[in-house]
XYZ file of C-alpha atoms in Angstrom:
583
model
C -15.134 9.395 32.249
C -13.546 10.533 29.010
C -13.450 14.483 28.744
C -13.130 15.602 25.091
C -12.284 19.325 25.274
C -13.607 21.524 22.443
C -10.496 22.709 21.612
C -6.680 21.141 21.395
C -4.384 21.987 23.932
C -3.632 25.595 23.054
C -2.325 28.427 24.508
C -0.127 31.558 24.478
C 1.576 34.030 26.376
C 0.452 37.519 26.961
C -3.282 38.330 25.555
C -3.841 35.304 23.497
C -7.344 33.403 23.379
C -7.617 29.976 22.729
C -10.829 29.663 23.430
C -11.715 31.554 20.166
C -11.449 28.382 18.133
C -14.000 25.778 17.546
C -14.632 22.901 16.714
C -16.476 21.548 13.691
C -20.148 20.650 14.373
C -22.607 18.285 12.806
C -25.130 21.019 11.213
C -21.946 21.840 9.442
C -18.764 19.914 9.186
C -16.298 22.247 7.512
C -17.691 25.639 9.317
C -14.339 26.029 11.781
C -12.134 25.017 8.470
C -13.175 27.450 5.870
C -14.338 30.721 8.625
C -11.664 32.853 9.046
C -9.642 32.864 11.622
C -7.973 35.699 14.101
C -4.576 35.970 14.089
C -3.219 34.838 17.766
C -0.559 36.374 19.680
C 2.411 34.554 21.046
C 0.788 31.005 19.698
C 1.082 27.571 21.140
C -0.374 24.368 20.452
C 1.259 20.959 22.710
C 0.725 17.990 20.060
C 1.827 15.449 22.884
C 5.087 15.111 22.552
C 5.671 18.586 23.244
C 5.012 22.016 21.866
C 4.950 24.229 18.491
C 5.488 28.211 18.814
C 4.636 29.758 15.941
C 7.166 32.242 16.099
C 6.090 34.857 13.627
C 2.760 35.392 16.125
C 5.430 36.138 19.065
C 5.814 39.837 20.137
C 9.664 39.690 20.433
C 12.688 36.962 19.680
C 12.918 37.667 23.720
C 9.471 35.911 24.533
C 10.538 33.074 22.560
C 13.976 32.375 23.906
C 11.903 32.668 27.654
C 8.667 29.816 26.306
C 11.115 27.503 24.996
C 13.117 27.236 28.516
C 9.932 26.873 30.041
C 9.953 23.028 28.166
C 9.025 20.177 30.138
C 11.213 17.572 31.134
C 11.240 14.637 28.772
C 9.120 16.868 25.992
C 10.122 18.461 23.280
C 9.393 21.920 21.750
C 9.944 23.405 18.779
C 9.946 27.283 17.686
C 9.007 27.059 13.796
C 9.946 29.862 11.595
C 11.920 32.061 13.349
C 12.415 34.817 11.075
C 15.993 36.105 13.288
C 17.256 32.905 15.150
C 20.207 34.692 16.191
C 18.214 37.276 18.252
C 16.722 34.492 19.981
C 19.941 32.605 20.485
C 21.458 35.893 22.141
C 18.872 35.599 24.926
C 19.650 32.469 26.150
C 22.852 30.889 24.257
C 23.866 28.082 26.794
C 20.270 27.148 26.596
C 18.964 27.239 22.916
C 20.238 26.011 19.314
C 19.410 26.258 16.288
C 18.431 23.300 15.083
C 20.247 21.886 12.032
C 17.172 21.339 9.858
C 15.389 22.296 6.573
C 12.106 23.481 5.929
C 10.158 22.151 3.311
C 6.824 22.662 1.271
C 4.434 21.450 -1.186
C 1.441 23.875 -2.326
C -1.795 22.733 -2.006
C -4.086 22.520 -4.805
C -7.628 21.405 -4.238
C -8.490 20.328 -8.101
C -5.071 18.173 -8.399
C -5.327 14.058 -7.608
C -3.735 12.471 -5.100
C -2.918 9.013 -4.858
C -4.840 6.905 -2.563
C -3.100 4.290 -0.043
C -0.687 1.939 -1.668
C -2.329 -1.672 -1.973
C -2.647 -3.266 1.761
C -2.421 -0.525 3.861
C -5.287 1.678 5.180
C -5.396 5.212 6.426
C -7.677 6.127 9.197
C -7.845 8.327 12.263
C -7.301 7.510 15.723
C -9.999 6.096 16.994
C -8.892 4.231 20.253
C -6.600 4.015 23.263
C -4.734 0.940 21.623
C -4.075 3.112 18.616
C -2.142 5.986 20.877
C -0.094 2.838 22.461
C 0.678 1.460 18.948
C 2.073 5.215 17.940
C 4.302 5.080 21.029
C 5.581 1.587 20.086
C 6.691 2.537 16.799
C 8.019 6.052 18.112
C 10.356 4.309 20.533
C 11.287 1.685 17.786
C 12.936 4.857 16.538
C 14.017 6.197 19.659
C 11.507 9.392 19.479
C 9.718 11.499 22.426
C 6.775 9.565 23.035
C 3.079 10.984 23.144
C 1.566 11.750 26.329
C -1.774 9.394 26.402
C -4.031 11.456 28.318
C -3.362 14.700 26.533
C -3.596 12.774 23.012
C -6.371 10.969 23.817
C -8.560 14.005 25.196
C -7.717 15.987 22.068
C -8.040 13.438 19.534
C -11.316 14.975 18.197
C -9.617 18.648 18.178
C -9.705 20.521 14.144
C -5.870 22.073 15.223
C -4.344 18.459 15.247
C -5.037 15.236 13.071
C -3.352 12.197 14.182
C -3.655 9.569 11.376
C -2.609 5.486 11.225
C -1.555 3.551 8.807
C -3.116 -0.039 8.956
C -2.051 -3.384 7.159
C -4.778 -4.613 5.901
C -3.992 -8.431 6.418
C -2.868 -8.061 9.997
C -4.686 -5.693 11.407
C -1.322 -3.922 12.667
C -0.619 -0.355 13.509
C 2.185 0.144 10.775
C 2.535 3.783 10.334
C 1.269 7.422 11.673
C 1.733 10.955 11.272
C 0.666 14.107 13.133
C -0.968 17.199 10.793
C -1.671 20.471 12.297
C -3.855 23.198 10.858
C -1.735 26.598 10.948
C -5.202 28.484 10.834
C -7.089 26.737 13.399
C -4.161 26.405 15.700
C -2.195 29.735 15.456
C -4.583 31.898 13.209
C -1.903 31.991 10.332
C -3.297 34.546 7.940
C -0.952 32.523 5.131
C -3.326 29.507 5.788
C -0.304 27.033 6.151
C -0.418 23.631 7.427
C 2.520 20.929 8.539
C 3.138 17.787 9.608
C 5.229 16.159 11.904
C 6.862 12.647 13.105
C 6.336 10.824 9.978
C 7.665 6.899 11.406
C 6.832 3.630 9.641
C 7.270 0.004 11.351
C 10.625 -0.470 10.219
C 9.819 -4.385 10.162
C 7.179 -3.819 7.635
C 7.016 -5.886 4.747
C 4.417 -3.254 3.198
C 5.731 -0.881 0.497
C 4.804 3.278 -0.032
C 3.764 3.528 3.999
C 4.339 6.917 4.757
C 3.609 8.267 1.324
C 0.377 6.869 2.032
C 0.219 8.770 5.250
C 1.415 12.330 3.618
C -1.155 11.896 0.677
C -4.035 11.368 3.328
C -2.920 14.979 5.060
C -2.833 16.914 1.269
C -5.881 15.077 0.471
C -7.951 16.388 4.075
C -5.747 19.818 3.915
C -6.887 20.553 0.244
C -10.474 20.125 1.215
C -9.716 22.567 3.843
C -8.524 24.952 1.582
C -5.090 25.193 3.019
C -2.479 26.643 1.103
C 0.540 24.662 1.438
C 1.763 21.638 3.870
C 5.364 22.295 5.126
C 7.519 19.708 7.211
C 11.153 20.167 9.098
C 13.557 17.611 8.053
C 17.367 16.917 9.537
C 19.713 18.082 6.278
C 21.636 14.872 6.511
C 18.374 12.179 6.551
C 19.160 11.691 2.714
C 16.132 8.771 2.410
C 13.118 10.791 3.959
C 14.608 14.116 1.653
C 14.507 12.118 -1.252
C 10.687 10.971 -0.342
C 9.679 14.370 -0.005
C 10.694 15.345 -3.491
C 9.094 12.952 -5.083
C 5.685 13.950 -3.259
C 6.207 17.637 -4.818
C 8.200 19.128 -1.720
C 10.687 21.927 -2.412
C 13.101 23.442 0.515
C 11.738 26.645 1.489
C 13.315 29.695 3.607
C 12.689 29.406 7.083
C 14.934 28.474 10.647
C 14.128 26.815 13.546
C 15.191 26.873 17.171
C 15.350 24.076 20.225
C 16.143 24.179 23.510
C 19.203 21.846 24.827
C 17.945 18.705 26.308
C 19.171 15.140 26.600
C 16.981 14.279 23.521
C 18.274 16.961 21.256
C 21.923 16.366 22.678
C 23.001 14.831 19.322
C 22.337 18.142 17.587
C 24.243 20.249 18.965
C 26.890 18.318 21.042
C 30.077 16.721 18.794
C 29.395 13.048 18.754
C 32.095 12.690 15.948
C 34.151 9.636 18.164
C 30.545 7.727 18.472
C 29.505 7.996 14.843
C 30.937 4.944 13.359
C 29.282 2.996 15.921
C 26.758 0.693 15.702
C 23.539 0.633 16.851
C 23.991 -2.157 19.658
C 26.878 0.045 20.772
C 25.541 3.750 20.517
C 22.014 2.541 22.850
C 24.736 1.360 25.373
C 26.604 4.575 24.986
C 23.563 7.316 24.653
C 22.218 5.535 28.244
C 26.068 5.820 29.628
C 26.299 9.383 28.856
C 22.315 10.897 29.820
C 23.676 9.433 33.608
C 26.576 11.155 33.143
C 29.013 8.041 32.661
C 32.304 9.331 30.445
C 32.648 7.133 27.454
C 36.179 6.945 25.520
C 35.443 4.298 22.594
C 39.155 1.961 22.117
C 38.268 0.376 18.746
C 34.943 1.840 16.836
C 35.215 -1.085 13.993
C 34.594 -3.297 16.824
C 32.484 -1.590 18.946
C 34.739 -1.478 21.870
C 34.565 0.694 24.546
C 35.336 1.653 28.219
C 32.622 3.085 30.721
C 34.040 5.523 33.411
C 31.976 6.691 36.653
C 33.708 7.709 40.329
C 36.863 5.721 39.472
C 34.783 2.512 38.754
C 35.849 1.587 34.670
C 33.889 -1.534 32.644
C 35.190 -2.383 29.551
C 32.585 -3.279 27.074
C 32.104 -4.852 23.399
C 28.189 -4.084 22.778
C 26.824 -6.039 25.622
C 29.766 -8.209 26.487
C 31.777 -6.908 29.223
C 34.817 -7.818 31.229
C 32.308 -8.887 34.079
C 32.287 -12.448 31.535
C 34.608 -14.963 32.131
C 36.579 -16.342 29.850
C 34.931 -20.093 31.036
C 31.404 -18.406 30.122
C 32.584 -17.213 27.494
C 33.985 -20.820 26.064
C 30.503 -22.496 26.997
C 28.338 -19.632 25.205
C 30.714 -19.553 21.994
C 30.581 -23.748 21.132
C 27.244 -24.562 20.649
C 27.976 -28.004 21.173
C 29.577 -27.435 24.885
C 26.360 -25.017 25.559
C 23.839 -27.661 25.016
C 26.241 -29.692 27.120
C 26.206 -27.471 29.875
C 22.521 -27.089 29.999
C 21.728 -30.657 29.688
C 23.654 -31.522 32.270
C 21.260 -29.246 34.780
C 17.900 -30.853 33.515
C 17.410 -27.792 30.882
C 15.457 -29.073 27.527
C 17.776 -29.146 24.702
C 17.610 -30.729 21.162
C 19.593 -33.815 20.133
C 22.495 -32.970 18.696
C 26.234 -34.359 17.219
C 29.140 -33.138 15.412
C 29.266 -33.699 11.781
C 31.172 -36.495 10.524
C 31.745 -38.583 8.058
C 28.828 -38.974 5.085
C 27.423 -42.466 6.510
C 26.952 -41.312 10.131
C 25.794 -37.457 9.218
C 22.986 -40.045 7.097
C 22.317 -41.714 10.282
C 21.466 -39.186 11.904
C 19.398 -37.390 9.640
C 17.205 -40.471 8.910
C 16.791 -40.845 13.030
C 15.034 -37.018 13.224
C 13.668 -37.020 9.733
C 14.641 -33.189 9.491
C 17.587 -31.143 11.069
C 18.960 -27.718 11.465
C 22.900 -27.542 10.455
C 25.153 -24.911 11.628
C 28.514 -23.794 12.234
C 29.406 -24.646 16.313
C 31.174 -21.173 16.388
C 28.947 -18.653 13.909
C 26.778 -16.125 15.485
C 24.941 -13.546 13.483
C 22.520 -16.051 12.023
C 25.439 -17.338 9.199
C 25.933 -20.408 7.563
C 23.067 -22.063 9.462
C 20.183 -23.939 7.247
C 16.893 -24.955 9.122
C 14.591 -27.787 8.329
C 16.950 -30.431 6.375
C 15.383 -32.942 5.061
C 17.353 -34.618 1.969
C 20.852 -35.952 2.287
C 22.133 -33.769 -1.275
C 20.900 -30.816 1.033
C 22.285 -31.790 4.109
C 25.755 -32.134 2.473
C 25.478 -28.611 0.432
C 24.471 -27.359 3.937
C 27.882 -28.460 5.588
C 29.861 -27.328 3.177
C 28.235 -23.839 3.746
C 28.568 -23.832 7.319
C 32.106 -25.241 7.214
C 32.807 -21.787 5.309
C 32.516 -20.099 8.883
C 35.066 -22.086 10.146
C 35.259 -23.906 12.770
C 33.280 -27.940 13.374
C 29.757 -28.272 12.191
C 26.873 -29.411 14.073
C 23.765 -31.348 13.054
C 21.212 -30.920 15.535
C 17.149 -32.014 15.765
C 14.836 -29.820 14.644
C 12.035 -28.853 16.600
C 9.635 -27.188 15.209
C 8.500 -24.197 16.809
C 8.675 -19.920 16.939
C 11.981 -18.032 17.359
C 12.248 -16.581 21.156
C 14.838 -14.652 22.344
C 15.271 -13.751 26.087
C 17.438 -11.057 27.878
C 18.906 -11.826 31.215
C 21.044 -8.887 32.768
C 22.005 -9.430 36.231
C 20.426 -12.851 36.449
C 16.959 -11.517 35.541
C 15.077 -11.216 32.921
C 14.902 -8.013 31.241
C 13.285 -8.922 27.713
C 11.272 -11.554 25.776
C 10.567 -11.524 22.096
C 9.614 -14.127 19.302
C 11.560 -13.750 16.159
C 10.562 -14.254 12.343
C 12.496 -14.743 9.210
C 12.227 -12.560 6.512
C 9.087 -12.172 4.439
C 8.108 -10.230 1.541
C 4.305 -9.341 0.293
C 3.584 -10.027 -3.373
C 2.543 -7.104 -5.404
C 1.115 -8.474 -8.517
C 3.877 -6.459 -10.477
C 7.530 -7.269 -9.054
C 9.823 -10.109 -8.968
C 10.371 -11.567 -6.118
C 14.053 -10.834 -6.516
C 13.108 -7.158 -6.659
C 10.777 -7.439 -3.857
C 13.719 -8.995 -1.098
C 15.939 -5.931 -2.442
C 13.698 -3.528 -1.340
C 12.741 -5.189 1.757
C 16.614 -5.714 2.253
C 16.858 -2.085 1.645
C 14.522 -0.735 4.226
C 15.242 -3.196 6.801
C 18.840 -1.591 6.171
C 18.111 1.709 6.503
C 15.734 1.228 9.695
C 18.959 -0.841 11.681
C 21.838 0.958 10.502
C 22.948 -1.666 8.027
C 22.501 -4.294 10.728
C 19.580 -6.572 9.221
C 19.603 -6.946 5.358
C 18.117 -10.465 3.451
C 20.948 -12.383 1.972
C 19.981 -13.756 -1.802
C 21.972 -17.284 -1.772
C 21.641 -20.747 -2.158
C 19.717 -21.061 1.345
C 17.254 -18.658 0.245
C 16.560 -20.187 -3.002
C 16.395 -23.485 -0.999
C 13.704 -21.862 0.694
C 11.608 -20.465 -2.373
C 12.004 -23.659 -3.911
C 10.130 -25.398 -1.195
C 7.639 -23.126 -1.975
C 7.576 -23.822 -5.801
C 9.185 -20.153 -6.359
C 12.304 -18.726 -7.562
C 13.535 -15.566 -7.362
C 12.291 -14.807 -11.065
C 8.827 -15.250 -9.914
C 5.949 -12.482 -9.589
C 3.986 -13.669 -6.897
C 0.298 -12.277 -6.880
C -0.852 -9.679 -5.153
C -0.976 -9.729 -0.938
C 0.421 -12.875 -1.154
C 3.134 -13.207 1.834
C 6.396 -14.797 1.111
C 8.906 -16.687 3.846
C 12.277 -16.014 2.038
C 14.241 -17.682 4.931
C 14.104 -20.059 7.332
C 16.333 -18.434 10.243
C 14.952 -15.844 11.992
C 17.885 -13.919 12.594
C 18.045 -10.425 12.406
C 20.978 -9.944 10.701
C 19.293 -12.454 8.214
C 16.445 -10.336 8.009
C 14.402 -10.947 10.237
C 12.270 -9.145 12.309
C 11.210 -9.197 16.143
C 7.927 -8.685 18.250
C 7.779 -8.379 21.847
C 6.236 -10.691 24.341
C 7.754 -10.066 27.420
C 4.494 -9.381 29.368
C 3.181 -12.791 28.070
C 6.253 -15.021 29.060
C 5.070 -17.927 30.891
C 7.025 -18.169 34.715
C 8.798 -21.759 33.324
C 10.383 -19.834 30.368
C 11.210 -17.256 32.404
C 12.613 -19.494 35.363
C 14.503 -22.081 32.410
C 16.185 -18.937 30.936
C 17.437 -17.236 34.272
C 18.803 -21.260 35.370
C 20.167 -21.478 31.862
C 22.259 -18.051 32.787
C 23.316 -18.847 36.280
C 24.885 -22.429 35.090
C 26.902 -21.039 32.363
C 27.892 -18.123 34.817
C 27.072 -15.428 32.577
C 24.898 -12.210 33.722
C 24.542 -10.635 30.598
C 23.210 -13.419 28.007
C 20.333 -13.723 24.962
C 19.373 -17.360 24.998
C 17.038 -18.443 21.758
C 14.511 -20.757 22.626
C 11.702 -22.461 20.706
C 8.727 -22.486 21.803
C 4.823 -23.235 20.781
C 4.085 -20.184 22.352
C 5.824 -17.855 24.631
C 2.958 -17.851 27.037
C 3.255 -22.031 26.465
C 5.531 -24.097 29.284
C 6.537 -26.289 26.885
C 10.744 -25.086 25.349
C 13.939 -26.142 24.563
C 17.074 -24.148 23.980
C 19.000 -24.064 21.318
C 21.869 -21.786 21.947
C 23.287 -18.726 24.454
C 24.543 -15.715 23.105
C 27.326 -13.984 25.180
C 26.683 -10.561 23.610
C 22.914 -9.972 22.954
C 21.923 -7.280 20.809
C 20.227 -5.056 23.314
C 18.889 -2.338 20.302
C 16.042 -5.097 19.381
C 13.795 -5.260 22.197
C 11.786 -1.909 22.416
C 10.228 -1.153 24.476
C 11.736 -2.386 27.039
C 14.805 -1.060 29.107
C 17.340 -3.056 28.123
C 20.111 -0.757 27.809
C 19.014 0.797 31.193
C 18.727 -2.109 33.127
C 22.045 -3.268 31.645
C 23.767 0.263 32.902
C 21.803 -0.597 35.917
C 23.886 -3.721 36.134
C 27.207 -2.021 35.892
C 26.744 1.086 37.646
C 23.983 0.385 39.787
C 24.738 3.584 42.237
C 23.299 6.072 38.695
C 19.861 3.389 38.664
């Protein structure tokens, strides 16, 4: 049985009550938002992911130095506007930092208009156990503290806390949320302030003005309260969410606030200067290394190169390739022509395939499978590879691109199919997850030129510069089948495929499916790994369906990107693999 408490999880230290605020009620909706509250002493509220002190209700810089050591492990609490930080920091100076962020805050004016969600996406409350779930996916797409369930779901009805979702209309996905907290209702802040906190959008959304949407819902329901001002904390360097802000009417305001040292905040206040060129494939590798207490000394940042120390034991590592690959695995992974050898020759389905030639016999061949995928036998990354080839004029512009990467070209069947990746560390599989090329959404309004470069650019910012769309002569191959170019202003809601490669890099994006692979995938993939004698591999299958037995594999990847599979373990089950005594 669900118990829905009638107030959020607050409390306080010393005389505090929180059992002297209420709830909204039927006979009058907005009685517990417009009745004035008493001010509460030493004020707490736990949102889920941890907990806010309001530090100006706090009887001494003392009492707050002691709550925020009292944080649970894996949580995360915050004390907001601490009017003397370094009174607080005295107290407990190995323990607590102040964190390096800004305060900011828009005023709240009932009578001005707000916009309403952005075409395509609607705003809504949680309503379900699914919906807390979807939150937590997204949070650890970003590597954030997730949400306890139980707590959330038990106070989802509370006035203190609003927990909204952002919805694409078309899907039906979870694509966005935001947590608001009333100032009044939770703390019994005499200014009648408000805030909101973890602002996170899908970054594999195709879907435009996401989290303003989500801001504009909490001015819109705090206005009606008759709150006077929404404030948020913001990390001075995040440049793109500062810049968001402004434009929604935020201006910095005076105010500090103060953490407690944990794992999770170690980036703050720790010097991570020799792991900041790094990318993303190498810092998840890294960030796991170091919370075990593995010593990291990085050889080469442009390559991502690095050397894991732990009782005398030392693994060198690129990304996910480590000197635990031989250079015999490493030969069969890098030719894709020798891979689908090797697999073949164990009873593994592969596609047909041959090495280009000469213009009659590439004709041949093309005419035998009536379409064909042609790539470079040594690229990775997704580059230089065209999918579906049908025409001979294409075929031979699509050579001539691959040849580029250097290296032999292949021409190989295509099978139709979706993009799956699996993860095998240590022999097993770890991860599963179907990929998809790059699509845009029409608005009605933009180009479709426009439309890729802002996709591009948010893809961009939400990998570290790892996936961006490419605008070329494969991607206008791929409009054109379509009967666009990239001139055109498709109409509005209308989706877009803008490539035919699902690559990341390429722009693509990737769901997870790992609870759904079916036991022959599963089994194919971990035989696939075993005969090319590799224990760290991402082999790309296509499949009908990942829960489907029907597959054939198209190529092995000897240094998986181990950053695109939330949310599961991959980068501890790979640590797990090298260091197995920290597991």
């Amino acid at each position: 049985m669900d118990f829905t408490p009638s107030v959020p999880s607050l409390s306080g230290v010393g005389k505090s009550d929180p059992h002297s605020f209420t709830e909204s009620t039927g006979d009058n909706p907005m009685s517990s938002f417009t009745t004035p509250q008493p001010s509460r002493r030493n004020a707490i509220i736990d949102i889920g992911w941890g907990r806010l002190l309001f530090a100006p209700s706090f009887e001494s810089p003392k009492l707050i130095a002691q709550e925020l050591q009292n944080e649970q492990e894996g949580k995360r609490d915050i004390a907001m506007y601490v009017e003397a930080p370094q009174l607080v920091l005295a107290d407990a100076p190995a323990n607590l930092f102040l964190d390096p962020s800004l305060i900011f805050r828009r005023t709240l004016e009932p009578a001005l208009p707000v916009e309403g969600p952005v075409p395509g996406v609607t705003i809504r409350s949680l309503s379900t156990r699914a919906d807390i779930a979807a939150i937590n996916r997204l949070y650890s797409m970003r590597d954030m503290v997730p949400l306890d369930p139980h707590m959330v779901w038990a106070q989802r009805n509370a006035d203190a806390i609003i927990y909204l979702i952002a919805e694409d209309e078309r899907t039906g996905n979870v694509i966005g949320s935001v947590i608001g907290v009333d100032h009044l209702i939770a703390f019994g802040d005499q200014q009648g302030g408000s805030s909101f906190w973890c602002l996170v959008v899908d970054p594999q959304t195709a879907l435009p003005g996401v989290g303003q949407s989500l801001v504009n819902e909490l001015i819109t329901r705090f206005s009606e309260r008759g709150r006077a001002c929404l404030d948020l904390s913001v990390l001075h360097t995040n440049e793109n969410a500062i810049g968001l802000y402004q434009k929604l009417g935020f201006a910095q305001t005076a105010g500090f606030v103060v953490k407690h040292k944990n794992a999770i905040n170690e980036s703050l206040f720790v010097d991570t200067t020799d792991f900041a060129g790094l990318n993303p494939y190498a810092r998840l590798i890294i960030d796991e290394a170091r919370r075990r207490g593995i010593s990291v000394d990085v050889l080469d940042t442009e390559a991502a190169i690095f050397k894991l120390r732990y009782c005398g034991h030392e693994i060198l590592c690129r990304e996910s390739l480590t000197d635990l690959t031989g250079g015999v695995a490493m030969t069969w992974c890098q030719d894709k022509v020798l891979t689908l050898r090797r697999l073949a020759s164990i009873g593994l389905r592969v596609p047909r395939q041959q090495v280009a030639a000469d213009p009659h016999t590439n004709a041949a061949f093309l005419r035998k499978h009536g379409a064909i995928v042609v790539k470079p036998a040594l690229g990775e990354q997704g580059r230089g590879i065209s999918v579906d080839v049908r025409g001979e004029q294409h075929m031979a512009e699509a050579i001539e691109r691959a040849e580029k990467e250097g290296g032999h070209v292949v021409l190989e069947e295509f099978c139709a199919g979706q993009d799956l990746r699996i993860v095998v560390i240590g022999y097993k599989v770890v991860a599963a997850a179907i990929r998809r090329p790059a699509h845009i959404v029409g608005d009605g309004v933009s180009t479709i030129a426009a439309l890729i470069e802002r996709q591009s650019a948010r893809r961009a910012a939400a990998t570290g510069g790892e996936s961006k769309i490419p605008v070329d002569t494969e991607t206008e191959r791929c409009l054109a089948e379509q009967g666009l170019t990239c001139d055109s202003v498709p109409e509005h809601g209308r989706p877009i495929q803008v490539r035919k490669t699902a690559n990341l890099h390429t722009g693509g994006t990737i769901h997870d499916v790992t609870a759904a692979l079916h036991p022959i995938l599963r089994e194919a993939a971990e035989t696939a790994a075993r005969a090319l004698r590799i224990p760290v591999v991402g082999l790309d299958f296509l499949v009908p369906s990942p829960d489907s037995p029907e597959y054939v594999i198209i190529e092995a990847n000897e240094r998986p990107g181990l950053a695109n599979h939330d949310p599961q373990p991959t980068a501890q089950r790979f640590i797990d693999f090298l260091f197995p005594v920290t597991a």
